Amino acid sequence: MPNLPERLEAGEPYPLGATWNGLGLNFAVFSRHATRMQLCVFDSSGRREVHRYDLPERTDEIWHGYIPDAMPGLVYGFRAHGPYEPQNGHRFNPHKLLLDPYAKGLLGTLRWTDAVYGYRANSPREDLSFDRRDSAPAMVKGIVTHDNFDWSDDRRPNTPWCDTVIYEAHLRGLTKLLQDVRPPERGRFAALAHPSVLDHLKRLGITAIELMPIHAFLQDRDLLQKKLTNYWGYNTLSFFAVEPRYLATGDANEARMAIRRLHAAGIEVILDVVYNHTCETRETGPTICWRGLDNASYYRLRDNERRCYADDTGTGNTVNLSNPRVLQMVMDSLRYWARSFRIDGFRFDLGVTLGREPYGFDPGSGFFDALRQDPELCQLKLISEPWDMGQGGYQLGHHPPGFAEWNDKYRDGVRRYWRGDSGMRPEVARRLSGSADLFGVDGARKPWASVNFIASHDGMTLQDVVSYSRKHNEANKEGNADGATENYSSNWGAEGASEDGECIALRERVKRAMLVTLFASIGTPMLLAGDESGRTQRGNNNPYCQDNDISWLDWKLARAPAGAALTDFVARLIAIRREHPVFRARHFLHGHQQISSGVLDIDWLDERGERLSPGDWGNEAGRALVMALAGDGARQAELVALLTNAADSPLDFVLPDGFRWRVLIDSGDPEIMPHDIMTKSYRLQDRAAAIVITTLGSRKDQPH
C-alpha cells in the first residue's frame, strides 16, 4: 500500500476503469446523473476502507482522478451521490459500495445481506424506501490489474466459416470429472487445454470451442437458499473479469495460457457473452454496480413508469445500449477480450436485445453498426442467439451480414423428422440445404450464417432427446414448471434409461441418424459437449442451477465401449465433412445450376430415385428423402447423396443411374467401412441415414 495522498490529482477521462500508467493509477467512471463520485480504497484484504476520495474532475459525463505512485493490486470501489427518486429512475445511495463496471480483477464474493439493497428490505414502501447501512463489508471489490502476458508467437487459427465445426461446452462441466487432471485444476481454465482435452477435440475434428459464460457472475440469493447454484453463469457481475471460480491459480493468465494452447492446436475460442442484462435483476434487486452508478442511463426504463425496468430479457432488467456510454462499455469489453485474451469470436446471448432501439429490434441498430465497423471485432466470428422475451423478439434470419445465428428451426425440424412426424420433408429439406429461406433472401449472407445444431446447453442432450418424451426438471425445485415443454423428443418405448436391447438399439440408431444429418447439412455445425459419447442430464432440459453430475461431462462414459464407438462415429462424420467440399458450400444452392448432364447443384429425390414432384412434397406420409449435392471437389467434381429413412421399416434406395457409387458411412450399420455399392440400390434400415458418393467422372456405360 503506497503512502496515499490527501486528495486525488485530476487524471484523465480515458480509458475508463482503473489503469496503471507506470507512475500511478488513473480512475475513470461514467455517470451522467450523479452529483458527486467517490473512490474508496481498501486494505489488501478488502475488509477495511483506508481512504475515501472525491473524484475531482468530470469530463463529458466521465468522473476521473489519479493516485500517483499507486500500483496494480490496489483494492477499490465507488460510491455515487445523487437523487434517490425511483419514480424518476434514479437510485443513488452513497451508503452502497459499487463495483467498477470496468473492474478486471475481483476480490471476495458478495455476501447476501439486506445491506446490499438500496432500500429497506422489509419496508412496506419497498424500493421507494431508503437504506443507510454500509454495504462495503458484504461487497465484492475491484482489484487493479495490469496485463503483461506475452502473446508474441501466438497465431489465431482463423478458420474459415465454411470449415468451422463448433463444440459448445461449459468450462467447469467439461473437466470437472476428468481424472487425468489434478483435482485442484478440474473445472478450471488450467484443465481446459490439458492434453486429454486437446486430444479429444482434435480426434473429433473440432475447429472451435464455444464456452458458456466465463465473465464473473453472481450467485442468486434464491438459488443459494434452495442449496442450488447459478451453474450456467448467465448473470453477469463484471463484463471484464474472469469468473474467479474458473481460475485455479487466481491469476487470469491461466485463461490466457489455455487459449494460447488451444490456438497452438488449431482450435479457436468463442465466448458466450451476456450483455443484454446484469445480475442486479429487477427494481427490487441489489445495488451492486450499474444501478447505483446511474440507473437511468445503464438500464432501459419503462416510458410510462420509470420506477420499473423494460424487461425484454425475462431476467428483470435490460441493458440500455441506446446510451452511447453504455454501448461504449460493451464495445470496450469486447475489444478487451479480443486483445487481452485473443478471443476468436463471440456468441451473443439474447442477441435481439442488443439490437433493440426504443422502437424495437433493428438490424441497423447502434450496437450492430458499431460492431460491424470495428476493424478488429468485425474480423472475428460473431454469433447471435436470435431471440429475446420482448415484443417482436423472434428475429431468426434478420441479423445483419457478418453474423451467424443459432438456428432453432434446424434443431426442431431435424428432431421432428427423425421422430417420424408427418409432413416434414419440405421443412427438413430447407434446413439441410442451409436455410436459404431464412438467410439467403437478400443475397448478402452465406450458408455459414446458419449455426445448425440438434442439441445445445439450453434443452435436452442428444441422448435425452431419444430417451425422454417429456422434461424432468424436478431437481431445479420449481415444480417442473421451468424449461421448454415441447422438446420434439421421443423415448422410443420407455421413459428414461432402459435395459431393453431393442429399445437401446433403436435409440442409438436415431442418435446416429441425427448426427449424420447434422454433419451432412450445409451451414455451420455445432455439437454439444458430451453428445459424442451419450451424455445424459436425466431428462432435465434446463439444468441452469445443477452444478453436479447432472451437468458435468462423464469421461468414464466417453471411454466406455458404447461411448467410444459413438465418438469414433462422430469423428468419421466430421472427417467426411472435411474431406468433401460439397458439404461446405460457400453459396446457397437452389437446384438451378446444371453441373453435368442431368446433375443439378442440389436435387431432391425419393427412395425410388425419382425427383420429388409438388405432389410428393405435399405427401404427409413421406418418410424418405435424398439430398443430392454436386460441387467442385479437390480433384474432380463430386456428387454426394444423403439418404434418410425416417420410416419404421427398412427401405431400398434406388441410386441415380450411370454412376459408380460408394458408401462412406451408414448410421444403421456404423461399423461398416467405406465400400463400393455393387447393385443399383442401397438398403437402409428404419430410422437411419447414410452418405454415398460418386465422382462425375465415373459415369459408366457398362456394368462394373
XYZ file of C-alpha atoms in Angstrom:
704
model
C 0.000 0.000 0.000
C 1.574 3.332 -1.068
C 1.521 6.426 1.071
C -1.830 7.705 -0.070
C -2.210 11.433 -0.791
C -4.827 13.572 0.873
C -6.614 14.215 -2.399
C -6.548 12.954 -5.966
C -4.985 14.648 -8.930
C -7.247 15.343 -11.913
C -6.207 12.367 -14.042
C -7.743 11.584 -17.425
C -11.258 10.626 -18.557
C -9.934 7.829 -20.747
C -9.527 4.917 -20.567
C -12.441 4.072 -18.351
C -11.816 1.895 -15.324
C -8.602 1.664 -13.308
C -5.411 1.968 -15.345
C -1.760 1.824 -14.321
C 0.487 4.061 -16.425
C 3.776 3.057 -14.773
C 3.738 6.029 -12.399
C 0.349 5.727 -10.735
C -3.278 4.749 -11.141
C -5.946 6.576 -13.102
C -9.626 6.030 -12.282
C -12.490 6.956 -14.595
C -16.170 6.048 -14.351
C -19.264 7.155 -16.256
C -22.332 8.694 -14.609
C -24.474 11.297 -16.240
C -26.821 11.950 -13.323
C -24.529 11.667 -10.273
C -23.786 14.860 -8.369
C -20.653 13.526 -6.657
C -18.472 10.445 -7.146
C -16.129 8.942 -4.552
C -13.312 6.422 -4.858
C -12.934 4.108 -1.853
C -9.559 2.440 -1.279
C -9.341 -0.692 0.894
C -6.558 -2.647 2.523
C -5.317 -5.752 0.730
C -7.885 -7.958 2.472
C -10.770 -5.744 1.343
C -12.131 -5.585 4.874
C -11.073 -2.071 5.882
C -11.676 1.124 3.954
C -8.462 3.120 4.347
C -9.297 6.203 2.311
C -12.211 7.830 0.556
C -11.586 10.364 -2.205
C -13.787 12.628 -4.243
C -13.081 12.196 -7.940
C -12.053 15.797 -8.674
C -12.893 16.174 -12.343
C -15.795 15.461 -14.640
C -15.289 15.464 -18.400
C -18.105 14.607 -20.801
C -20.002 12.753 -18.049
C -16.862 10.829 -17.024
C -15.680 11.272 -13.419
C -11.938 10.837 -13.056
C -8.955 11.133 -10.730
C -5.348 9.957 -10.335
C -3.280 8.485 -7.461
C 0.464 8.989 -8.071
C 2.810 6.137 -7.117
C -0.070 3.671 -6.694
C 0.431 0.201 -8.151
C -1.611 -2.708 -9.530
C -3.101 -4.745 -6.733
C -4.909 -1.818 -5.137
C -8.407 -2.772 -3.887
C -11.197 -0.267 -4.566
C -14.835 0.563 -5.202
C -17.017 3.629 -5.834
C -19.781 5.489 -4.037
C -22.145 7.632 -6.104
C -24.145 10.570 -4.772
C -27.275 11.882 -6.415
C -31.049 11.830 -6.164
C -32.822 8.801 -4.774
C -36.005 9.080 -6.809
C -37.022 5.620 -8.048
C -40.204 7.050 -9.537
C -37.959 9.143 -11.829
C -35.493 6.347 -12.492
C -32.751 7.500 -10.077
C -31.445 5.171 -7.340
C -28.307 6.844 -5.990
C -27.339 5.739 -2.492
C -23.797 6.615 -1.279
C -24.100 4.078 1.541
C -23.714 1.349 -1.062
C -20.243 0.451 -2.283
C -20.266 -0.030 -6.045
C -18.132 -2.291 -8.173
C -16.299 -0.598 -11.050
C -18.084 -1.652 -14.290
C -14.604 -1.982 -15.838
C -13.032 -3.979 -12.988
C -10.714 -6.615 -14.446
C -9.917 -8.294 -11.154
C -12.226 -9.100 -8.233
C -11.636 -9.645 -4.536
C -14.065 -11.672 -2.463
C -17.625 -12.710 -3.175
C -20.884 -10.967 -2.475
C -22.265 -11.869 0.953
C -26.023 -11.760 0.779
C -27.357 -9.424 3.449
C -30.129 -6.834 3.358
C -27.424 -4.152 3.386
C -26.660 -4.736 -0.326
C -30.086 -3.345 -1.242
C -30.539 0.368 -1.786
C -33.861 0.295 0.013
C -35.039 -1.168 3.349
C -35.754 -4.768 2.518
C -38.766 -5.171 4.802
C -40.280 -1.749 4.301
C -43.922 -1.599 3.176
C -42.773 1.076 0.710
C -40.392 -1.493 -0.836
C -37.882 0.133 -3.199
C -39.274 3.609 -2.566
C -37.690 3.452 0.899
C -34.014 4.293 1.530
C -31.428 2.146 3.345
C -28.492 3.802 5.169
C -26.460 0.728 6.045
C -22.959 0.490 4.585
C -22.795 -2.410 2.119
C -18.977 -2.449 1.884
C -18.430 -5.358 4.335
C -20.639 -7.570 2.161
C -19.459 -6.344 -1.231
C -17.074 -7.808 -3.777
C -14.333 -5.271 -4.576
C -12.284 -4.465 -7.630
C -8.545 -5.099 -7.875
C -6.397 -3.073 -10.237
C -4.653 -5.389 -12.703
C -2.010 -4.974 -15.366
C -1.786 -7.209 -18.424
C 1.772 -8.225 -19.238
C 1.139 -11.574 -20.942
C 3.410 -12.442 -23.867
C 1.409 -13.351 -26.995
C 4.369 -12.821 -29.319
C 4.253 -16.136 -31.201
C 0.549 -16.860 -30.794
C -1.327 -17.276 -34.060
C -5.089 -17.192 -34.326
C -6.295 -20.258 -36.273
C -8.551 -18.004 -38.410
C -10.572 -20.997 -39.588
C -12.855 -20.000 -42.483
C -16.516 -20.066 -41.552
C -17.316 -22.763 -44.088
C -14.718 -25.084 -42.486
C -15.812 -24.421 -38.896
C -17.076 -27.138 -36.545
C -18.165 -25.773 -33.143
C -18.116 -27.657 -29.835
C -20.303 -25.980 -27.204
C -19.063 -26.636 -23.675
C -19.323 -25.430 -20.091
C -15.830 -24.695 -18.819
C -16.432 -26.254 -15.406
C -18.597 -29.141 -16.569
C -16.181 -30.167 -19.309
C -13.358 -31.231 -16.969
C -14.887 -31.497 -13.501
C -14.871 -35.316 -13.758
C -11.721 -35.647 -15.866
C -9.440 -37.764 -13.693
C -6.413 -37.130 -15.914
C -6.348 -33.622 -14.414
C -5.126 -32.786 -10.916
C -8.153 -32.240 -8.612
C -7.429 -28.528 -7.902
C -7.435 -27.816 -11.639
C -10.576 -29.719 -12.620
C -13.355 -27.483 -13.852
C -10.996 -24.559 -14.376
C -9.054 -22.924 -17.182
C -5.966 -24.876 -16.151
C -7.756 -28.040 -17.295
C -9.255 -26.638 -20.495
C -6.080 -27.133 -22.516
C -4.984 -30.339 -20.785
C -3.567 -32.846 -23.315
C -6.545 -35.153 -22.753
C -8.984 -32.391 -23.723
C -6.914 -31.258 -26.692
C -6.501 -34.820 -27.922
C -10.242 -35.405 -27.656
C -11.120 -32.238 -29.575
C -8.529 -32.917 -32.264
C -9.620 -36.541 -32.564
C -13.170 -35.366 -33.220
C -12.050 -32.712 -35.708
C -13.358 -29.725 -33.742
C -12.137 -26.339 -35.012
C -13.713 -24.051 -32.374
C -14.787 -24.452 -28.765
C -17.649 -22.208 -27.671
C -17.522 -21.633 -23.913
C -20.596 -20.794 -21.899
C -20.184 -17.565 -19.883
C -16.797 -17.112 -18.239
C -17.385 -13.465 -17.264
C -17.646 -13.118 -13.487
C -21.227 -13.797 -12.434
C -23.321 -13.604 -9.288
C -24.820 -16.464 -7.315
C -28.535 -15.725 -6.991
C -29.820 -15.375 -3.453
C -32.903 -17.512 -4.041
C -30.834 -20.323 -5.565
C -28.451 -20.350 -2.625
C -31.428 -20.549 -0.273
C -32.548 -23.662 -2.193
C -28.992 -25.052 -1.904
C -28.587 -24.681 -5.668
C -26.136 -22.576 -7.677
C -26.072 -20.456 -10.793
C -24.174 -23.039 -12.830
C -24.647 -21.653 -16.335
C -23.412 -18.150 -15.458
C -25.965 -16.013 -17.319
C -25.971 -13.450 -14.513
C -23.088 -11.081 -15.226
C -21.324 -9.342 -12.339
C -18.433 -7.969 -14.408
C -18.041 -7.631 -18.161
C -14.244 -7.502 -17.875
C -13.259 -10.078 -15.218
C -12.873 -13.847 -15.462
C -15.133 -15.759 -13.088
C -12.825 -16.350 -10.083
C -14.030 -19.932 -9.581
C -12.636 -20.778 -13.011
C -9.070 -19.876 -12.045
C -7.146 -22.485 -10.057
C -4.299 -20.007 -9.518
C -6.416 -16.874 -9.093
C -4.447 -15.335 -11.979
C -6.221 -14.516 -15.253
C -3.070 -15.527 -17.126
C -4.244 -19.086 -16.508
C -7.035 -18.396 -19.003
C -4.626 -16.809 -21.457
C -2.325 -19.831 -21.311
C -5.235 -22.171 -22.042
C -6.301 -20.083 -25.031
C -2.760 -19.978 -26.334
C -2.508 -23.781 -26.138
C -5.837 -24.178 -27.907
C -4.620 -21.874 -30.660
C -1.448 -23.950 -30.997
C -3.704 -26.978 -31.519
C -5.594 -25.128 -34.269
C -8.715 -24.592 -32.164
C -10.475 -21.235 -31.927
C -12.098 -19.992 -28.721
C -15.549 -18.386 -28.851
C -17.089 -16.834 -25.732
C -20.785 -16.853 -24.917
C -21.271 -13.302 -23.625
C -24.178 -11.769 -21.712
C -24.512 -8.037 -22.379
C -28.303 -7.941 -22.500
C -28.881 -7.822 -18.716
C -26.983 -7.792 -15.424
C -27.097 -9.547 -12.066
C -28.922 -6.620 -10.401
C -32.240 -8.079 -11.672
C -35.465 -6.093 -11.333
C -36.066 -2.879 -9.426
C -36.165 -4.707 -6.081
C -32.794 -6.339 -6.702
C -29.472 -5.465 -5.054
C -27.436 -2.319 -5.700
C -24.036 -3.638 -6.751
C -22.764 -1.591 -9.688
C -24.691 -0.047 -12.585
C -27.907 0.646 -10.665
C -26.061 2.738 -8.105
C -23.807 4.494 -10.621
C -26.598 5.722 -12.904
C -29.712 3.595 -13.064
C -31.446 5.802 -15.641
C -28.511 5.558 -18.057
C -27.437 1.925 -17.757
C -30.908 0.352 -17.937
C -33.951 0.642 -20.159
C -36.832 2.033 -18.117
C -40.496 1.905 -18.928
C -41.660 5.088 -20.638
C -44.764 5.436 -18.521
C -43.349 4.131 -15.233
C -39.665 4.904 -14.787
C -39.557 3.156 -11.443
C -39.716 -0.140 -13.395
C -37.440 -1.701 -15.978
C -38.279 -2.685 -19.510
C -37.748 -6.423 -19.255
C -37.032 -7.794 -22.736
C -34.764 -10.479 -21.301
C -37.023 -12.219 -18.805
C -34.445 -11.601 -16.076
C -35.820 -8.377 -14.623
C -33.728 -5.752 -16.428
C -32.417 -4.796 -19.858
C -29.116 -3.029 -20.523
C -29.628 0.275 -22.352
C -27.382 0.065 -25.401
C -29.051 3.158 -26.831
C -26.936 5.176 -24.404
C -23.565 5.852 -26.080
C -21.550 5.354 -22.878
C -23.253 2.038 -22.166
C -22.625 0.981 -25.753
C -19.013 2.060 -25.277
C -18.741 -0.181 -22.203
C -19.874 -3.203 -24.217
C -17.552 -2.404 -27.107
C -14.636 -1.826 -24.718
C -15.384 -5.180 -23.114
C -15.408 -6.989 -26.457
C -12.148 -5.362 -27.519
C -10.593 -6.246 -24.155
C -11.349 -9.940 -24.581
C -10.252 -9.864 -28.211
C -6.948 -8.114 -27.430
C -6.007 -9.230 -23.934
C -7.239 -12.824 -24.242
C -7.040 -13.257 -28.026
C -10.620 -14.495 -28.200
C -11.647 -15.578 -31.704
C -15.352 -14.846 -31.578
C -18.445 -14.164 -29.521
C -21.861 -15.737 -29.181
C -24.291 -13.047 -28.007
C -26.874 -14.289 -25.519
C -30.326 -12.909 -26.398
C -28.782 -11.050 -29.299
C -32.091 -9.455 -30.257
C -31.971 -7.387 -27.067
C -28.629 -5.949 -28.148
C -30.196 -4.826 -31.403
C -33.151 -3.084 -29.781
C -33.735 0.611 -30.126
C -36.621 2.375 -28.334
C -38.912 1.480 -31.255
C -37.935 -2.210 -31.384
C -35.389 -4.551 -32.970
C -33.315 -3.021 -35.752
C -30.552 -4.834 -37.699
C -29.118 -1.352 -38.219
C -29.056 -0.568 -34.502
C -26.175 1.278 -32.894
C -24.743 -1.927 -31.455
C -24.695 -3.788 -34.762
C -23.298 -0.761 -36.594
C -20.554 -0.252 -34.001
C -19.568 -3.901 -34.128
C -19.589 -4.211 -37.911
C -17.446 -1.145 -38.461
C -14.875 -2.015 -35.792
C -11.689 -3.018 -37.683
C -10.773 -5.687 -35.114
C -14.081 -7.103 -33.972
C -15.660 -7.373 -37.414
C -12.996 -9.929 -38.347
C -13.960 -12.283 -35.516
C -16.714 -14.872 -35.526
C -19.953 -13.203 -34.426
C -22.920 -15.390 -33.487
C -26.307 -14.260 -32.210
C -28.962 -16.048 -30.235
C -31.684 -14.507 -32.414
C -34.480 -14.086 -29.910
C -35.438 -12.495 -26.606
C -38.556 -12.204 -24.435
C -39.707 -8.810 -25.689
C -42.304 -7.885 -28.277
C -41.178 -8.993 -31.728
C -38.406 -10.917 -30.041
C -38.025 -13.767 -32.568
C -35.677 -12.499 -35.271
C -34.094 -15.625 -36.774
C -32.580 -14.704 -40.126
C -32.937 -10.952 -39.619
C -29.481 -10.080 -38.300
C -27.055 -8.071 -40.422
C -24.365 -9.538 -42.686
C -21.322 -10.740 -40.796
C -23.415 -12.515 -38.171
C -24.180 -16.192 -37.821
C -27.273 -17.202 -35.847
C -28.322 -20.174 -33.765
C -30.950 -21.867 -35.929
C -33.570 -23.436 -33.669
C -35.727 -24.164 -36.714
C -32.967 -26.553 -37.780
C -32.985 -28.234 -34.367
C -36.745 -28.642 -34.280
C -37.086 -29.716 -37.898
C -34.447 -32.427 -37.637
C -35.808 -33.730 -34.337
C -39.364 -33.876 -35.700
C -38.297 -35.563 -38.923
C -36.478 -38.351 -37.134
C -39.261 -38.688 -34.592
C -41.487 -39.556 -37.531
C -43.775 -36.519 -37.544
C -45.892 -36.251 -40.671
C -45.321 -33.785 -43.474
C -41.745 -32.928 -42.507
C -39.947 -33.431 -45.841
C -40.258 -29.817 -47.047
C -39.141 -28.394 -43.715
C -36.162 -30.699 -43.251
C -35.070 -30.099 -46.855
C -34.954 -26.348 -46.193
C -32.793 -26.940 -43.115
C -30.471 -29.474 -44.760
C -29.715 -27.036 -47.593
C -28.579 -24.176 -45.356
C -31.925 -22.485 -44.593
C -31.815 -20.219 -47.624
C -35.392 -19.207 -46.817
C -34.032 -17.532 -43.685
C -30.524 -16.415 -44.602
C -30.470 -16.213 -48.393
C -33.302 -13.796 -49.033
C -31.328 -10.683 -50.000
C -28.099 -12.299 -51.192
C -25.981 -10.540 -48.558
C -25.406 -13.576 -46.357
C -23.868 -17.008 -46.843
C -24.906 -20.527 -45.754
C -22.464 -20.465 -42.825
C -24.790 -17.936 -41.162
C -26.975 -20.871 -40.102
C -25.491 -22.467 -36.979
C -27.041 -25.919 -37.164
C -27.461 -27.955 -34.007
C -29.506 -30.836 -32.656
C -28.856 -30.010 -29.009
C -27.352 -27.155 -27.025
C -26.892 -26.312 -23.360
C -30.412 -24.885 -23.422
C -32.538 -28.017 -23.647
C -32.136 -31.761 -23.722
C -28.928 -33.510 -24.670
C -28.959 -35.735 -27.735
C -29.163 -38.819 -25.509
C -32.167 -37.389 -23.709
C -33.909 -36.467 -26.967
C -34.158 -40.210 -27.681
C -34.755 -41.272 -24.060
C -37.456 -38.954 -22.709
C -40.806 -37.853 -24.084
C -41.134 -35.066 -21.528
C -38.896 -32.902 -19.372
C -37.825 -33.967 -15.877
C -36.659 -30.807 -14.091
C -37.676 -31.749 -10.571
C -34.127 -31.233 -9.294
C -34.479 -27.496 -10.070
C -37.079 -27.201 -7.288
C -39.517 -25.235 -9.435
C -42.205 -27.906 -9.605
C -41.036 -28.980 -13.078
C -42.563 -25.737 -14.400
C -39.306 -24.353 -15.846
C -37.780 -25.228 -19.192
C -39.448 -25.764 -22.555
C -42.495 -28.025 -22.524
C -42.114 -29.146 -26.152
C -38.806 -30.816 -26.945
C -39.801 -32.799 -30.063
C -38.334 -35.834 -28.346
C -39.367 -39.476 -28.034
C -38.445 -42.166 -25.547
C -38.903 -44.938 -28.137
C -40.693 -47.225 -25.731
C -39.535 -46.463 -22.189
C -39.178 -43.193 -20.307
C -35.556 -42.754 -19.287
C -32.850 -45.372 -19.006
C -33.790 -48.759 -20.449
C -32.338 -52.247 -20.344
C -34.355 -53.431 -23.325
C -31.930 -54.314 -26.103
C -34.266 -53.391 -28.950
C -35.085 -50.025 -27.390
C -31.407 -49.242 -26.844
C -30.501 -50.242 -30.405
C -33.250 -48.043 -31.843
C -32.197 -45.078 -29.712
C -28.587 -45.459 -30.826
C -29.676 -45.661 -34.455
C -31.773 -42.498 -34.183
C -28.907 -40.641 -32.474
C -26.510 -41.626 -35.231
C -29.053 -40.667 -37.908
C -29.399 -37.193 -36.418
C -25.624 -36.827 -36.238
C -25.254 -37.862 -39.887
C -27.895 -35.284 -40.757
C -26.089 -32.565 -38.796
C -22.692 -33.011 -40.406
C -24.094 -33.545 -43.905
C -26.112 -30.319 -43.734
C -24.997 -27.094 -45.372
C -24.247 -24.455 -42.737
C -22.082 -24.383 -39.605
C -22.449 -27.490 -37.417
C -22.389 -27.195 -33.633
C -22.019 -30.211 -31.343
C -22.989 -30.082 -27.673
C -20.164 -31.354 -25.442
C -20.809 -34.946 -24.449
C -23.274 -35.711 -27.224
C -20.481 -37.619 -28.922
C -20.457 -40.087 -26.025
C -24.105 -40.273 -24.940
C -24.125 -37.783 -22.042
C -27.459 -37.572 -20.246
C -28.976 -34.922 -17.985
C -31.573 -37.476 -16.859
C -34.286 -35.615 -18.743
C -33.542 -32.172 -17.298
C -33.867 -29.659 -20.129
C -32.934 -26.605 -18.036
C -30.074 -27.555 -15.661
C -29.003 -23.933 -15.183
C -28.711 -24.500 -11.434
C -27.230 -28.016 -11.415
C -23.517 -27.821 -10.647
C -23.256 -31.584 -10.267
C -23.210 -34.803 -12.254
C -26.487 -33.870 -13.964
C -24.497 -31.312 -15.942
C -20.887 -32.485 -15.852
C -19.391 -34.466 -18.727
C -18.796 -38.076 -17.683
C -15.425 -39.029 -19.144
C -15.814 -42.632 -17.982
C -18.902 -42.832 -20.166
C -16.885 -41.373 -23.032
C -14.294 -44.128 -22.645
C -16.760 -46.997 -22.221
C -17.326 -49.175 -25.329
C -20.621 -47.541 -26.375
C -19.376 -44.007 -25.785
C -16.069 -44.641 -27.511
C -17.871 -46.162 -30.514
C -20.152 -43.133 -30.838
C -17.150 -40.811 -30.527
C -15.432 -42.705 -33.351
C -18.582 -42.384 -35.436
C -18.721 -38.609 -34.906
C -15.025 -38.290 -35.763
C -15.646 -40.170 -39.020
C -18.553 -37.866 -39.848
C -16.529 -34.720 -39.266
C -13.672 -36.166 -41.338
C -16.097 -36.877 -44.187
C -17.359 -33.303 -43.983
C -13.789 -32.005 -44.016
C -12.724 -34.175 -46.961
C -15.695 -33.416 -49.227
C -16.262 -29.719 -50.028
C -19.836 -30.276 -51.233
C -20.976 -30.233 -47.588
C -19.280 -26.862 -47.031
C -20.974 -24.903 -49.778
C -19.907 -21.263 -49.862
C -23.101 -20.198 -51.633
C -26.719 -21.214 -51.405
C -27.738 -23.960 -53.798
C -31.188 -23.751 -55.378
C -31.204 -26.537 -57.956
C -30.992 -24.059 -60.799
C -27.426 -24.758 -61.903
C -26.617 -27.825 -64.003
C -23.196 -29.168 -63.023
C -23.176 -32.037 -65.519
C -25.675 -33.673 -67.819
C -28.742 -34.356 -65.700
C -26.924 -33.308 -62.475
C -28.022 -30.191 -60.593
C -26.103 -28.367 -57.882
C -28.723 -29.663 -55.425
C -31.518 -32.105 -56.070
C -34.210 -33.858 -54.039
C -35.228 -37.450 -54.670
C -37.322 -40.127 -53.027
C -36.315 -43.717 -52.305
C -37.231 -44.650 -55.903
C -34.534 -42.341 -57.197
C -37.140 -40.026 -58.710
C -37.121 -36.279 -58.366
C -39.802 -35.122 -55.933
C -42.850 -33.606 -57.587
C -45.074 -30.964 -55.959
C -47.412 -33.785 -55.025
C -44.569 -35.711 -53.419
C -43.583 -32.672 -51.361
C -47.178 -32.437 -50.165
C -47.379 -36.115 -49.238
C -47.560 -36.014 -45.439
C -46.836 -39.742 -45.222
C -43.462 -39.404 -46.954
C -40.694 -40.553 -44.625
C -37.775 -40.901 -47.047
C -35.666 -38.128 -48.537
C -32.494 -37.992 -50.601
C -30.446 -34.806 -50.871
C -28.054 -34.974 -53.822
C -25.268 -32.386 -53.774
C -22.859 -31.631 -56.595
C -19.852 -29.338 -56.330
C -16.204 -28.934 -57.151
C -14.004 -31.213 -55.086
C -10.264 -31.014 -54.606
C -9.532 -33.094 -57.694
C -12.764 -33.589 -59.583
C -16.435 -32.825 -59.284
C -18.288 -34.912 -56.731
C -21.873 -35.994 -56.398
C -22.858 -36.826 -52.847
C -26.193 -38.198 -51.704
C -27.549 -38.106 -48.183
C -30.072 -40.940 -47.833
C -32.544 -40.622 -44.956
C -35.175 -43.142 -43.907
C -37.376 -41.883 -41.070
C -39.890 -44.678 -41.621
C -40.388 -47.589 -39.240
C -39.255 -50.226 -41.754
C -36.184 -50.688 -43.999
C -36.214 -49.163 -47.468
C -34.297 -49.860 -50.681
C -32.980 -46.606 -52.141
C -32.517 -46.596 -55.903
C -29.389 -44.593 -56.673
C -29.106 -42.234 -59.659
C -28.170 -44.395 -62.638
C -24.970 -44.155 -64.591
C -22.503 -43.764 -61.704
C -20.292 -45.971 -59.612
C -21.421 -45.317 -56.052
C -19.539 -45.769 -52.823
C -20.999 -45.713 -49.313
C -18.998 -43.614 -46.872
C -20.989 -44.105 -43.668
C -24.273 -45.670 -42.568
C -25.905 -44.896 -39.235
C -27.805 -48.177 -39.384
C -24.564 -50.144 -39.577
C -21.924 -47.887 -38.011
C -19.116 -50.431 -38.119
C -19.054 -50.875 -41.890
C -16.190 -49.145 -43.622
C -16.375 -47.300 -46.967
C -17.021 -49.705 -49.818
C -18.376 -49.744 -53.370
C -22.066 -50.417 -53.914
C -22.315 -53.249 -56.432
C -26.073 -53.027 -57.033
C -28.437 -50.374 -58.328
C -29.971 -49.804 -54.905
C -28.897 -49.488 -51.316
C -30.878 -50.908 -48.373
C -31.219 -48.588 -45.410
C -32.581 -49.620 -42.035
C -35.523 -47.873 -40.448
C -34.618 -44.584 -38.667
C -31.238 -44.485 -40.400
C -29.192 -42.250 -42.685
C -26.253 -42.884 -44.997
C -23.876 -40.865 -47.120
C -22.959 -42.214 -50.546
C -20.661 -40.599 -53.051
C -19.533 -40.769 -56.649
C -17.416 -38.648 -58.937
C -18.978 -37.151 -62.014
C -16.091 -38.573 -63.978
C -17.136 -42.091 -63.018
C -20.096 -42.336 -65.374
C -20.179 -45.858 -66.696
C -21.509 -47.114 -69.974
C -21.178 -50.711 -68.844
C -21.550 -52.576 -65.557
C -18.543 -52.715 -63.277
